[in-house]
Short mmCIF file of C-alpha atoms in Angstrom, two decimals:
data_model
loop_
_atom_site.label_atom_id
_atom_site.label_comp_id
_atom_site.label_asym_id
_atom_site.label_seq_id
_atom_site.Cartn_x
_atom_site.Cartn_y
_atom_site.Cartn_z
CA UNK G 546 7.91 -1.72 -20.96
CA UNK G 547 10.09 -1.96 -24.06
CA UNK G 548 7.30 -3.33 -26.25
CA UNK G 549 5.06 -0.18 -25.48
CA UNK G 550 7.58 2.50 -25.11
CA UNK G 551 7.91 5.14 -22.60
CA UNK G 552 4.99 7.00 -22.69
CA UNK G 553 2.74 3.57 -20.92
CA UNK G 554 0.95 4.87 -17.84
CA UNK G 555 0.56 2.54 -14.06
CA UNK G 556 -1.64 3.01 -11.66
CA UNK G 557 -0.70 1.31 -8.11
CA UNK G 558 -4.05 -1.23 -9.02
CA UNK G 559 -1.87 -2.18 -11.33
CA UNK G 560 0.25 -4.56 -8.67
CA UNK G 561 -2.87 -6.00 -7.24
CA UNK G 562 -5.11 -9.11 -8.51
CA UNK G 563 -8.85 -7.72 -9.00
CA UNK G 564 -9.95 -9.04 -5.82
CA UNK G 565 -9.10 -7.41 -2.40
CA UNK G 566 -6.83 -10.28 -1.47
CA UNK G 567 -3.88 -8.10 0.46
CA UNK G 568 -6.08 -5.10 2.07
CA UNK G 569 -2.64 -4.06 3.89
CA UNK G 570 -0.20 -4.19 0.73
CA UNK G 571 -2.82 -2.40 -0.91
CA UNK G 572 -3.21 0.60 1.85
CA UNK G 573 0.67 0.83 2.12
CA UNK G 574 1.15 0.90 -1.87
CA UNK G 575 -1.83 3.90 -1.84
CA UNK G 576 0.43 5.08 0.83
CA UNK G 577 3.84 5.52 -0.86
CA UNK G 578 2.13 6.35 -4.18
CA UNK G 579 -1.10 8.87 -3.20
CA UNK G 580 0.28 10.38 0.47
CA UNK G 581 3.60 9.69 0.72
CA UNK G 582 5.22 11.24 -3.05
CA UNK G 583 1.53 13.02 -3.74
CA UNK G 584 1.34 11.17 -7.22
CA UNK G 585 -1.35 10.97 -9.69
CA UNK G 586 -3.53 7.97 -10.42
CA UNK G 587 -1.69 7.20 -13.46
CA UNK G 588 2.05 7.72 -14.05
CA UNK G 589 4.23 7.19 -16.84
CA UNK G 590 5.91 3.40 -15.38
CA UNK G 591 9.69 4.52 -16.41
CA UNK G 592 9.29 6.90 -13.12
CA UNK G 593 8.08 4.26 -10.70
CA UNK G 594 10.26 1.81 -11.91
CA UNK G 595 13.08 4.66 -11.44
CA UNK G 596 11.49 5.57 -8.02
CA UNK G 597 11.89 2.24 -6.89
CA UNK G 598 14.98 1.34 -8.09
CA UNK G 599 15.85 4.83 -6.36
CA UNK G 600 14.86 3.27 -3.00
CA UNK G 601 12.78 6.47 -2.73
#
C-alpha cells in the first residue's frame, strides 16, 4: 500500500485466487463487504485495512 499511495482501490475479489476454490469464504467476504457495511465494489484499501483492524 505504501508503494501506490492512498488513493489504491480493493475489491473483496481481491482476497480470492481466480478460481472458485472457497465458495463459503467468498459468500461471507460479499457478506461483510456488500450486505453487512453496504460498501461499493471498489474501496480505497486504507479503509478496509482500518475496518479490519477496527474489528468492525
Amino acid at each position: 500500500m505504501q508503494q501506490k499511495g492512498e488513493a489504491v482501490g480493493v475489491s473483496f475479489y481481491a482476497f480470492f485466487a481466480n478460481k472458485n476454490d472457497d465458495p463459503e469464504a467468498l459468500m461471507e467476504a460479499a457478506t461483510w463487504w456488500i450486505q453487512t457495511h453496504r460498501l461499493d465494489h471498489f474501496e480505497k484499501a486504507v479503509k478496509i485495512r482500518q475496518m479490519v483492524l477496527d474489528g468492525v
